[in-house]
PDB file of C-alpha atoms in Angstrom:
ATOM      1  CA  MET A 185       1.107  26.913  -5.703  1.00 49.00           C
ATOM      2  CA  ASN A 186       4.499  26.167  -3.883  1.00 71.00           C
ATOM      3  CA  ALA A 187       7.569  26.280  -5.781  1.00 90.00           C
ATOM      4  CA  GLU A 188       8.798  22.918  -7.465  1.00 97.00           C
ATOM      5  CA  ARG A 189      11.798  20.979  -6.009  1.00 97.00           C
ATOM      6  CA  THR A 190      13.650  18.510  -8.342  1.00 98.00           C
ATOM      7  CA  ARG A 191      15.734  15.615  -7.579  1.00 98.00           C
ATOM      8  CA  VAL A 192      17.658  13.186  -9.873  1.00 98.00           C
ATOM      9  CA  TRP A 193      18.696   9.690  -8.586  1.00 98.00           C
ATOM     10  CA  ILE A 194      20.228   6.778 -10.373  1.00 98.00           C
ATOM     11  CA  PRO A 195      18.968   3.389  -8.858  1.00 97.00           C
ATOM     12  CA  PRO A 196      21.384   0.565  -7.837  1.00 95.00           C
ATOM     13  CA  GLY A 197      19.594  -1.758 -10.356  1.00 94.00           C
ATOM     14  CA  PRO A 198      16.727  -2.361 -12.701  1.00 95.00           C
ATOM     15  CA  LEU A 199      13.589  -0.175 -11.315  1.00 97.00           C
ATOM     16  CA  ASP A 200      10.024  -0.663 -12.567  1.00 97.00           C
ATOM     17  CA  LEU A 201       7.878   2.167 -11.379  1.00 97.00           C
ATOM     18  CA  ARG A 202       4.542   0.584 -11.621  1.00 95.00           C
ATOM     19  CA  TYR A 203       5.720  -2.803 -10.349  1.00 95.00           C
ATOM     20  CA  THR A 204       7.262  -0.925  -7.322  1.00 97.00           C
ATOM     21  CA  LEU A 205       4.952   1.951  -6.595  1.00 97.00           C
ATOM     22  CA  GLY A 206       1.748   0.171  -7.778  1.00 96.00           C
ATOM     23  CA  LEU A 207       1.576  -1.568  -4.289  1.00 95.00           C
ATOM     24  CA  HIS A 208       0.691   1.903  -2.924  1.00 97.00           C
ATOM     25  CA  ARG A 209      -2.428   2.485  -4.941  1.00 97.00           C
ATOM     26  CA  ARG A 210      -5.705   1.789  -3.288  1.00 95.00           C
ATOM     27  CA  GLY A 211      -7.998   1.070  -6.100  1.00 92.00           C
ATOM     28  CA  GLY A 212      -8.455   2.681  -9.508  1.00 88.00           C
ATOM     29  CA  GLY A 213      -9.804   6.196  -7.781  1.00 93.00           C
ATOM     30  CA  ASP A 214      -7.272   6.499  -5.105  1.00 97.00           C
ATOM     31  CA  PRO A 215      -7.359  10.144  -4.478  1.00 98.00           C
ATOM     32  CA  ALA A 216      -3.574  10.130  -3.344  1.00 98.00           C
ATOM     33  CA  PHE A 217      -2.274   8.164  -6.347  1.00 98.00           C
ATOM     34  CA  ARG A 218      -1.997   8.649 -10.054  1.00 97.00           C
ATOM     35  CA  TYR A 219      -0.548   7.144 -13.088  1.00 97.00           C
ATOM     36  CA  GLY A 220       0.621   9.922 -15.539  1.00 96.00           C
ATOM     37  CA  ARG A 221       0.277   9.406 -19.453  1.00 94.00           C
ATOM     38  CA  ASP A 222       4.006   9.703 -19.942  1.00 94.00           C
ATOM     39  CA  GLY A 223       4.641   6.879 -17.538  1.00 95.00           C
ATOM     40  CA  SER A 224       5.150   8.780 -14.432  1.00 97.00           C
ATOM     41  CA  VAL A 225       3.511   8.159 -11.237  1.00 98.00           C
ATOM     42  CA  TRP A 226       2.046  10.594  -8.681  1.00 98.00           C
ATOM     43  CA  ARG A 227       1.569  10.428  -4.961  1.00 98.00           C
ATOM     44  CA  ALA A 228       0.241  12.773  -2.184  1.00 98.00           C
ATOM     45  CA  SER A 229       1.427  12.327   1.316  1.00 98.00           C
ATOM     46  CA  HIS A 230       1.241  14.058   4.599  1.00 98.00           C
ATOM     47  CA  THR A 231       5.016  14.298   5.534  1.00 98.00           C
ATOM     48  CA  PRO A 232       6.443  15.048   8.981  1.00 98.00           C
ATOM     49  CA  ASP A 233       6.782  18.797   7.289  1.00 98.00           C
ATOM     50  CA  GLY A 234       3.521  18.815   6.172  1.00 97.00           C
ATOM     51  CA  PRO A 235       1.367  18.000   2.814  1.00 98.00           C
ATOM     52  CA  ALA A 236       3.376  17.361  -0.383  1.00 98.00           C
ATOM     53  CA  THR A 237       2.973  15.758  -3.778  1.00 98.00           C
ATOM     54  CA  LEU A 238       5.817  13.679  -5.612  1.00 98.00           C
ATOM     55  CA  THR A 239       6.086  12.615  -9.126  1.00 98.00           C
ATOM     56  CA  VAL A 240       8.659  10.290 -10.487  1.00 98.00           C
ATOM     57  CA  ARG A 241       9.272   9.257 -14.016  1.00 98.00           C
ATOM     58  CA  VAL A 242      12.251   7.258 -15.717  1.00 97.00           C
ATOM     59  CA  ASP A 243      14.750   9.354 -17.764  1.00 96.00           C
ATOM     60  CA  GLY A 244      16.972   6.746 -19.208  1.00 94.00           C
ATOM     61  CA  GLU A 245      19.114   5.208 -16.358  1.00 94.00           C
ATOM     62  CA  ARG A 246      17.728   8.097 -14.117  1.00 97.00           C
ATOM     63  CA  ILE A 247      14.850   8.812 -12.025  1.00 98.00           C
ATOM     64  CA  VAL A 248      13.742  12.405 -12.040  1.00 98.00           C
ATOM     65  CA  GLY A 249      11.542  13.519  -9.165  1.00 98.00           C
ATOM     66  CA  ARG A 250       9.505  16.678  -8.900  1.00 98.00           C
ATOM     67  CA  ALA A 251       7.731  17.673  -5.694  1.00 98.00           C
ATOM     68  CA  TRP A 252       5.633  20.622  -4.179  1.00 98.00           C
ATOM     69  CA  GLY A 253       4.271  21.583  -0.998  1.00 98.00           C
ATOM     70  CA  ASP A 254       5.504  21.948   2.642  1.00 98.00           C
ATOM     71  CA  GLY A 255       6.999  18.320   2.648  1.00 98.00           C
ATOM     72  CA  ALA A 256       8.456  18.530  -0.772  1.00 98.00           C
ATOM     73  CA  ASP A 257      11.854  18.308   0.286  1.00 98.00           C
ATOM     74  CA  TRP A 258      11.177  15.327   2.693  1.00 98.00           C
ATOM     75  CA  LEU A 259       9.453  13.521  -0.127  1.00 98.00           C
ATOM     76  CA  LEU A 260      12.503  13.873  -2.472  1.00 98.00           C
ATOM     77  CA  GLU A 261      15.059  12.946   0.322  1.00 98.00           C
ATOM     78  CA  SER A 262      13.003  10.032   1.105  1.00 98.00           C
ATOM     79  CA  MET A 263      12.634   9.158  -2.634  1.00 98.00           C
ATOM     80  CA  PRO A 264      15.332   6.476  -2.998  1.00 98.00           C
ATOM     81  CA  ALA A 265      13.859   4.552  -0.232  1.00 98.00           C
ATOM     82  CA  MET A 266      10.290   4.627  -1.592  1.00 98.00           C
ATOM     83  CA  LEU A 267      11.572   3.257  -4.859  1.00 98.00           C
ATOM     84  CA  GLY A 268      13.538   0.326  -3.087  1.00 98.00           C
ATOM     85  CA  GLY A 269      17.086   2.011  -2.972  1.00 97.00           C
ATOM     86  CA  GLY A 270      17.676   0.150   0.242  1.00 96.00           C
ATOM     87  CA  ASP A 271      16.239  -3.367  -1.064  1.00 97.00           C
ATOM     88  CA  ALA A 272      18.162  -6.052  -2.424  1.00 96.00           C
ATOM     89  CA  PRO A 273      16.231  -8.319  -4.503  1.00 96.00           C
ATOM     90  CA  GLU A 274      19.332  -9.813  -6.053  1.00 96.00           C
ATOM     91  CA  ALA A 275      20.036 -11.284  -2.706  1.00 96.00           C
ATOM     92  CA  MET A 276      17.040 -13.653  -2.970  1.00 97.00           C
ATOM     93  CA  PRO A 277      17.880 -17.333  -3.419  1.00 95.00           C
ATOM     94  CA  VAL A 278      16.129 -19.109  -6.441  1.00 96.00           C
ATOM     95  CA  HIS A 279      15.474 -22.682  -5.520  1.00 93.00           C
ATOM     96  CA  ASP A 280      13.276 -23.970  -8.749  1.00 93.00           C
ATOM     97  CA  GLU A 281      12.120 -23.046 -12.111  1.00 96.00           C
ATOM     98  CA  VAL A 282       8.951 -21.502 -10.798  1.00 96.00           C
ATOM     99  CA  VAL A 283      10.609 -18.707  -8.858  1.00 97.00           C
ATOM    100  CA  ALA A 284      12.996 -18.353 -11.437  1.00 97.00           C
ATOM    101  CA  GLY A 285      10.323 -17.788 -13.940  1.00 97.00           C
ATOM    102  CA  LEU A 286       8.846 -15.132 -11.688  1.00 97.00           C
ATOM    103  CA  VAL A 287      11.984 -13.300 -11.217  1.00 97.00           C
ATOM    104  CA  ALA A 288      12.486 -13.193 -14.791  1.00 96.00           C
ATOM    105  CA  ARG A 289       8.996 -11.758 -15.442  1.00 95.00           C
ATOM    106  CA  SER A 290       9.487  -8.964 -12.847  1.00 95.00           C
ATOM    107  CA  PRO A 291      12.544  -7.205 -13.543  1.00 94.00           C
ATOM    108  CA  GLY A 292      12.660  -3.939 -11.850  1.00 96.00           C
ATOM    109  CA  LEU A 293      10.375  -5.204  -9.016  1.00 97.00           C
ATOM    110  CA  ARG A 294      11.629  -3.611  -5.638  1.00 98.00           C
ATOM    111  CA  ILE A 295      10.220  -3.454  -2.382  1.00 98.00           C
ATOM    112  CA  GLY A 296      10.353   0.185  -1.213  1.00 98.00           C
ATOM    113  CA  ALA A 297       9.727   2.134   2.002  1.00 98.00           C
ATOM    114  CA  THR A 298       7.501   5.358   2.031  1.00 98.00           C
ATOM    115  CA  GLY A 299       8.274   6.126   5.624  1.00 98.00           C
ATOM    116  CA  ARG A 300       4.636   6.847   6.402  1.00 98.00           C
ATOM    117  CA  VAL A 301       3.209   4.441   8.802  1.00 98.00           C
ATOM    118  CA  TRP A 302      -0.293   5.956   9.294  1.00 98.00           C
ATOM    119  CA  GLU A 303      -0.837   6.103   5.401  1.00 98.00           C
ATOM    120  CA  ALA A 304      -0.135   2.527   5.007  1.00 98.00           C
ATOM    121  CA  LEU A 305      -1.927   1.363   8.498  1.00 98.00           C
ATOM    122  CA  VAL A 306      -5.353   2.981   7.803  1.00 98.00           C
ATOM    123  CA  PRO A 307      -6.120   1.564   4.289  1.00 97.00           C
ATOM    124  CA  ALA A 308      -4.716  -1.923   5.789  1.00 97.00           C
ATOM    125  CA  ILE A 309      -7.315  -1.602   8.624  1.00 97.00           C
ATOM    126  CA  LEU A 310     -10.253  -0.815   6.099  1.00 96.00           C
ATOM    127  CA  GLU A 311      -9.089  -4.002   4.028  1.00 94.00           C
ATOM    128  CA  GLN A 312      -9.657  -6.226   6.703  1.00 92.00           C
ATOM    129  CA  LYS A 313     -11.472  -9.112   6.002  1.00 78.00           C
ATOM    130  CA  VAL A 314     -13.526  -7.340   2.922  1.00 75.00           C
ATOM    131  CA  VAL A 315     -13.081  -7.154  -0.517  1.00 75.00           C
ATOM    132  CA  GLY A 316     -10.832  -4.371  -2.031  1.00 71.00           C
ATOM    133  CA  ALA A 317     -13.622  -2.692  -3.878  1.00 86.00           C
ATOM    134  CA  GLU A 318     -15.507  -2.070  -0.599  1.00 89.00           C
ATOM    135  CA  ALA A 319     -12.292  -0.792   1.457  1.00 92.00           C
ATOM    136  CA  TRP A 320     -11.395   1.537  -1.541  1.00 94.00           C
ATOM    137  CA  ARG A 321     -14.773   2.982  -1.624  1.00 95.00           C
ATOM    138  CA  ALA A 322     -14.215   3.888   2.036  1.00 96.00           C
ATOM    139  CA  TRP A 323     -10.717   5.267   1.572  1.00 97.00           C
ATOM    140  CA  ARG A 324     -11.846   7.463  -1.377  1.00 97.00           C
ATOM    141  CA  TYR A 325     -14.655   8.834   0.605  1.00 97.00           C
ATOM    142  CA  LEU A 326     -12.717   9.744   3.661  1.00 98.00           C
ATOM    143  CA  LEU A 327     -10.013  11.266   1.702  1.00 98.00           C
ATOM    144  CA  ARG A 328     -12.215  13.407  -0.605  1.00 97.00           C
ATOM    145  CA  ARG A 329     -14.030  14.580   2.494  1.00 97.00           C
ATOM    146  CA  TYR A 330     -11.046  15.077   5.014  1.00 98.00           C
ATOM    147  CA  GLY A 331      -8.086  15.225   2.981  1.00 98.00           C
ATOM    148  CA  SER A 332      -6.452  18.431   1.636  1.00 98.00           C
ATOM    149  CA  ARG A 333      -5.924  19.429  -1.809  1.00 98.00           C
ATOM    150  CA  ALA A 334      -2.708  17.951  -3.288  1.00 98.00           C
ATOM    151  CA  PRO A 335      -0.106  20.776  -4.099  1.00 98.00           C
ATOM    152  CA  GLY A 336       1.359  21.062  -7.563  1.00 97.00           C
ATOM    153  CA  PRO A 337      -0.096  20.757 -10.951  1.00 97.00           C
ATOM    154  CA  VAL A 338      -2.338  17.970 -10.246  1.00 96.00           C
ATOM    155  CA  PRO A 339      -5.976  17.199 -11.056  1.00 93.00           C
ATOM    156  CA  ASP A 340      -8.394  19.055  -8.584  1.00 94.00           C
ATOM    157  CA  ASP A 341      -9.631  15.755  -6.861  1.00 95.00           C
ATOM    158  CA  MET A 342      -6.198  14.546  -6.109  1.00 98.00           C
ATOM    159  CA  ARG A 343      -5.999  14.593  -2.070  1.00 98.00           C
ATOM    160  CA  VAL A 344      -3.443  14.430   0.656  1.00 98.00           C
ATOM    161  CA  PRO A 345      -4.374  11.861   3.248  1.00 98.00           C
ATOM    162  CA  PRO A 346      -5.429  13.506   6.508  1.00 98.00           C
ATOM    163  CA  PRO A 347      -2.742  13.299   9.127  1.00 98.00           C
ATOM    164  CA  GLN A 348      -3.087  10.999  12.186  1.00 98.00           C
ATOM    165  CA  GLU A 349      -4.450  13.657  14.750  1.00 97.00           C
ATOM    166  CA  LEU A 350      -7.349  14.155  12.394  1.00 97.00           C
ATOM    167  CA  TRP A 351      -8.923  11.015  12.148  1.00 98.00           C
ATOM    168  CA  PRO A 352     -10.500  10.845  15.756  1.00 97.00           C
ATOM    169  CA  SER A 353     -12.474  13.826  14.781  1.00 96.00           C
ATOM    170  CA  ILE A 354     -14.208  12.243  11.852  1.00 97.00           C
ATOM    171  CA  PRO A 355     -17.793  11.904  12.850  1.00 97.00           C
ATOM    172  CA  VAL A 356     -19.750   8.582  13.016  1.00 96.00           C
ATOM    173  CA  TRP A 357     -21.969   9.712  10.049  1.00 96.00           C
ATOM    174  CA  ASP A 358     -19.243   9.939   7.770  1.00 97.00           C
ATOM    175  CA  TRP A 359     -17.646   6.688   8.668  1.00 96.00           C
ATOM    176  CA  HIS A 360     -21.006   5.384   7.911  1.00 95.00           C
ATOM    177  CA  ARG A 361     -21.452   7.258   4.466  1.00 96.00           C
ATOM    178  CA  SER A 362     -17.913   5.777   3.851  1.00 95.00           C
ATOM    179  CA  GLY A 363     -19.456   2.556   4.055  1.00 93.00           C
ATOM    180  CA  ALA A 364     -16.710   1.182   6.452  1.00 93.00           C
ATOM    181  CA  GLU A 365     -18.517  -0.546   9.442  1.00 88.00           C
ATOM    182  CA  PRO A 366     -18.057   0.472  13.145  1.00 94.00           C
ATOM    183  CA  VAL A 367     -15.537  -2.208  13.934  1.00 95.00           C
ATOM    184  CA  ARG A 368     -13.158  -0.687  11.411  1.00 95.00           C
ATOM    185  CA  MET A 369     -14.025   2.716  12.428  1.00 96.00           C
ATOM    186  CA  ARG A 370     -13.178   1.934  16.261  1.00 97.00           C
ATOM    187  CA  THR A 371      -9.932   0.165  15.252  1.00 97.00           C
ATOM    188  CA  ILE A 372      -8.618   3.125  13.354  1.00 98.00           C
ATOM    189  CA  ARG A 373      -9.686   5.605  16.136  1.00 97.00           C
ATOM    190  CA  GLY A 374      -8.101   3.131  18.628  1.00 97.00           C
ATOM    191  CA  ALA A 375      -4.663   3.349  16.561  1.00 98.00           C
ATOM    192  CA  THR A 376      -4.608   7.143  16.892  1.00 98.00           C
ATOM    193  CA  SER A 377      -3.409   6.306  20.615  1.00 97.00           C
ATOM    194  CA  LEU A 378      -0.146   5.185  19.432  1.00 98.00           C
ATOM    195  CA  ASP A 379       2.614   7.296  17.734  1.00 98.00           C
ATOM    196  CA  VAL A 380       2.794   4.689  15.076  1.00 98.00           C
ATOM    197  CA  GLU A 381       5.492   6.601  12.948  1.00 98.00           C
ATOM    198  CA  ARG A 382       7.883   6.356  15.907  1.00 97.00           C
ATOM    199  CA  HIS A 383       6.736   2.652  17.144  1.00 98.00           C
ATOM    200  CA  VAL A 384       6.121   0.929  14.081  1.00 97.00           C
ATOM    201  CA  GLY A 385       7.431  -2.248  16.074  1.00 97.00           C
ATOM    202  CA  ARG A 386       4.495  -2.104  18.323  1.00 98.00           C
ATOM    203  CA  LEU A 387       1.693  -2.061  16.082  1.00 98.00           C
ATOM    204  CA  ASP A 388       0.386  -5.436  17.456  1.00 97.00           C
ATOM    205  CA  ILE A 389      -0.380  -4.003  20.622  1.00 98.00           C
ATOM    206  CA  LEU A 390      -3.258  -2.105  19.043  1.00 98.00           C
ATOM    207  CA  ARG A 391      -6.805  -3.579  19.525  1.00 97.00           C
ATOM    208  CA  GLY A 392      -7.994  -5.027  16.269  1.00 97.00           C
ATOM    209  CA  VAL A 393      -4.626  -4.989  14.569  1.00 97.00           C
ATOM    210  CA  GLY A 394      -3.438  -8.385  13.992  1.00 96.00           C
ATOM    211  CA  PRO A 395      -0.627 -10.194  11.894  1.00 96.00           C
ATOM    212  CA  TRP A 396      -2.010  -9.445   8.603  1.00 97.00           C
ATOM    213  CA  THR A 397      -2.645  -5.944   9.142  1.00 97.00           C
ATOM    214  CA  VAL A 398       0.601  -5.432  10.421  1.00 98.00           C
ATOM    215  CA  ALA A 399       2.535  -7.446   7.653  1.00 98.00           C
ATOM    216  CA  GLU A 400       0.616  -5.167   4.951  1.00 97.00           C
ATOM    217  CA  THR A 401       1.562  -1.957   6.836  1.00 98.00           C
ATOM    218  CA  ARG A 402       5.241  -3.095   7.367  1.00 98.00           C
ATOM    219  CA  ALA A 403       5.618  -3.974   3.635  1.00 98.00           C
ATOM    220  CA  ARG A 404       4.566  -0.535   2.383  1.00 98.00           C
ATOM    221  CA  ALA A 405       5.984   1.772   5.084  1.00 98.00           C
ATOM    222  CA  VAL A 406       9.247   0.104   6.118  1.00 98.00           C
ATOM    223  CA  GLY A 407       9.886  -1.934   2.996  1.00 98.00           C
ATOM    224  CA  ASP A 408       9.787  -5.154   4.819  1.00 98.00           C
ATOM    225  CA  ALA A 409      10.541  -7.939   2.209  1.00 98.00           C
ATOM    226  CA  ASP A 410       9.737 -10.658   4.476  1.00 98.00           C
ATOM    227  CA  ALA A 411       6.235  -9.365   5.715  1.00 98.00           C
ATOM    228  CA  VAL A 412       3.968 -12.330   5.392  1.00 98.00           C
ATOM    229  CA  PRO A 413       0.126 -11.235   5.629  1.00 96.00           C
ATOM    230  CA  VAL A 414      -1.052 -14.380   7.370  1.00 96.00           C
ATOM    231  CA  GLY A 415      -4.813 -14.657   7.451  1.00 94.00           C
ATOM    232  CA  ASP A 416      -5.423 -13.276   3.790  1.00 92.00           C
ATOM    233  CA  TYR A 417      -8.412 -14.677   1.978  1.00 86.00           C
ATOM    234  CA  HIS A 418      -6.662 -15.034  -1.458  1.00 91.00           C
ATOM    235  CA  ILE A 419      -2.806 -15.232  -0.987  1.00 95.00           C
ATOM    236  CA  PRO A 420      -2.286 -18.584   0.345  1.00 96.00           C
ATOM    237  CA  SER A 421      -4.342 -20.111  -2.564  1.00 95.00           C
ATOM    238  CA  ALA A 422      -2.345 -17.996  -5.222  1.00 96.00           C
ATOM    239  CA  VAL A 423       0.988 -19.049  -3.682  1.00 97.00           C
ATOM    240  CA  GLY A 424      -0.069 -22.657  -3.579  1.00 97.00           C
ATOM    241  CA  GLN A 425      -1.467 -22.622  -6.872  1.00 96.00           C
ATOM    242  CA  THR A 426       1.623 -20.785  -8.399  1.00 97.00           C
ATOM    243  CA  LEU A 427       4.419 -22.768  -6.708  1.00 97.00           C
ATOM    244  CA  ILE A 428       2.866 -26.320  -6.461  1.00 96.00           C
ATOM    245  CA  GLY A 429      -0.316 -26.359  -8.835  1.00 95.00           C
ATOM    246  CA  GLU A 430      -3.001 -26.325  -5.783  1.00 95.00           C
ATOM    247  CA  PRO A 431      -4.432 -24.154  -3.262  1.00 95.00           C
ATOM    248  CA  VAL A 432      -2.960 -24.237   0.383  1.00 96.00           C
ATOM    249  CA  ASP A 433      -3.855 -22.855   3.618  1.00 97.00           C
ATOM    250  CA  ASP A 434      -1.649 -20.449   5.442  1.00 97.00           C
ATOM    251  CA  ALA A 435       0.284 -23.155   7.416  1.00 98.00           C
ATOM    252  CA  ARG A 436       1.255 -24.783   4.085  1.00 98.00           C
ATOM    253  CA  MET A 437       2.019 -21.445   2.558  1.00 98.00           C
ATOM    254  CA  LEU A 438       4.421 -20.786   5.306  1.00 98.00           C
ATOM    255  CA  GLU A 439       6.253 -24.162   4.764  1.00 98.00           C
ATOM    256  CA  LEU A 440       6.499 -23.305   0.967  1.00 98.00           C
ATOM    257  CA  LEU A 441       7.946 -20.084   1.582  1.00 98.00           C
ATOM    258  CA  GLU A 442      10.319 -21.105   4.250  1.00 98.00           C
ATOM    259  CA  PRO A 443      13.263 -21.436   1.871  1.00 97.00           C
ATOM    260  CA  TYR A 444      12.770 -17.651   1.060  1.00 97.00           C
ATOM    261  CA  VAL A 445      13.068 -16.220   4.484  1.00 98.00           C
ATOM    262  CA  GLY A 446      14.133 -12.567   4.182  1.00 98.00           C
ATOM    263  CA  HIS A 447      12.251 -12.443   0.781  1.00 98.00           C
ATOM    264  CA  ARG A 448       9.081 -13.974   1.415  1.00 98.00           C
ATOM    265  CA  TYR A 449       6.908 -10.963   0.680  1.00 98.00           C
ATOM    266  CA  ARG A 450       8.889 -10.337  -2.460  1.00 98.00           C
ATOM    267  CA  ILE A 451       7.654 -13.817  -3.571  1.00 98.00           C
ATOM    268  CA  ILE A 452       4.161 -12.908  -2.670  1.00 98.00           C
ATOM    269  CA  ARG A 453       4.362  -9.625  -4.383  1.00 97.00           C
ATOM    270  CA  MET A 454       5.644 -11.333  -7.577  1.00 97.00           C
ATOM    271  CA  ILE A 455       2.894 -13.882  -7.425  1.00 97.00           C
ATOM    272  CA  GLU A 456       0.246 -11.129  -7.191  1.00 95.00           C
ATOM    273  CA  ILE A 457       1.476  -9.583 -10.227  1.00 95.00           C
ATOM    274  CA  HIS A 458       2.305 -12.793 -12.311  1.00 93.00           C
ATOM    275  CA  GLY A 459       1.221 -15.790 -10.286  1.00 87.00           C
ATOM    276  CA  VAL A 460      -1.199 -18.386 -11.239  1.00 81.00           C
ATOM    277  CA  ARG A 461      -4.857 -17.773 -10.237  1.00 74.00           C
ATOM    278  CA  PRO A 462      -6.912 -20.638  -8.553  1.00 67.00           C
ATOM    279  CA  PRO A 463      -9.902 -22.051 -10.203  1.00 68.00           C
ATOM    280  CA  ARG A 464     -12.883 -20.275  -8.984  1.00 61.00           C
ATOM    281  CA  ARG A 465     -14.848 -22.507  -6.603  1.00 57.00           C
ATOM    282  CA  GLY A 466     -18.288 -21.047  -5.100  1.00 50.00           C
ATOM    283  CA  ASN A 467     -19.251 -17.665  -4.511  1.00 47.00           C
ATOM    284  CA  ARG A 468     -16.817 -14.730  -4.399  1.00 50.00           C
ATOM    285  CA  MET A 469     -17.045 -12.461  -1.379  1.00 48.00           C
ATOM    286  CA  SER A 470     -19.457  -9.815  -2.057  1.00 48.00           C
ATOM    287  CA  VAL A 471     -19.243  -6.209  -1.891  1.00 52.00           C
ATOM    288  CA  ARG A 472     -21.133  -5.116   1.028  1.00 50.00           C
ATOM    289  CA  ASP A 473     -22.856  -1.439   1.643  1.00 58.00           C
ATOM    290  CA  TYR A 474     -23.199  -0.416   5.191  1.00 49.00           C
ATOM    291  CA  ARG A 475     -24.514   3.088   4.145  1.00 49.00           C
ATOM    292  CA  ALA A 476     -28.146   1.462   3.347  1.00 51.00           C
ATOM    293  CA  PHE A 477     -28.263   0.100   6.948  1.00 47.00           C
TER     294      PHE A 477
END
């Protein structure tokens, strides 16, 4: 086991670890993410210096971070950014009582930046036009099969996501076993042609990567508090239902969010956590299983 590294940081304002870091959890069985019984949050990542695990917990006004692995120092250095140290939630305007209520119910929600574009891009591609359970199943399988064991005192099944250069070597049959259909496999393989860590502003040149995927990636990797995932199956309805009491489409959602330019993803995130769910009409999207084909 690598030696433990530690860091203590005092955030610039209220910080809720679950609200802020829960964005990076890909389903209840995410091999790269854990909630600790003591309120801590654990994340495994493949940093520029190699694999590492970081855990953070609240200690009064302080955040205590501990890390293990070759990339431990990198994770501790980037810990404030991941926890929204560069975010400015207090700068968001509040124009009505609905948004004021969302703000009041979301103390400590910050939009942080992991600094790891590939680890945000791959699951976003897996989630394209499918229910979360289907995408998370594929993510779990691929990490358990090709991720490395997370460093530190972690459960045996916790994994570091594979680095970008490894993904093209994953064989077709394991993509099939993961439940991801060929189009998403091809999109992820094609994305390996771009150094996404250095060119996060060019993700839209990748075949199969559209505005929704770019927004989902940017919100997590670079802490873009204004990223709007246009084309989502659920978000416009939730935004409309929460803000004006009725579901809306993408165009109307953008109109409703216009007064909050600069903070539109922040509004969306608060709605995801505390917003009003639209009444269910018709059948839900089903979880498909390509492994049986």
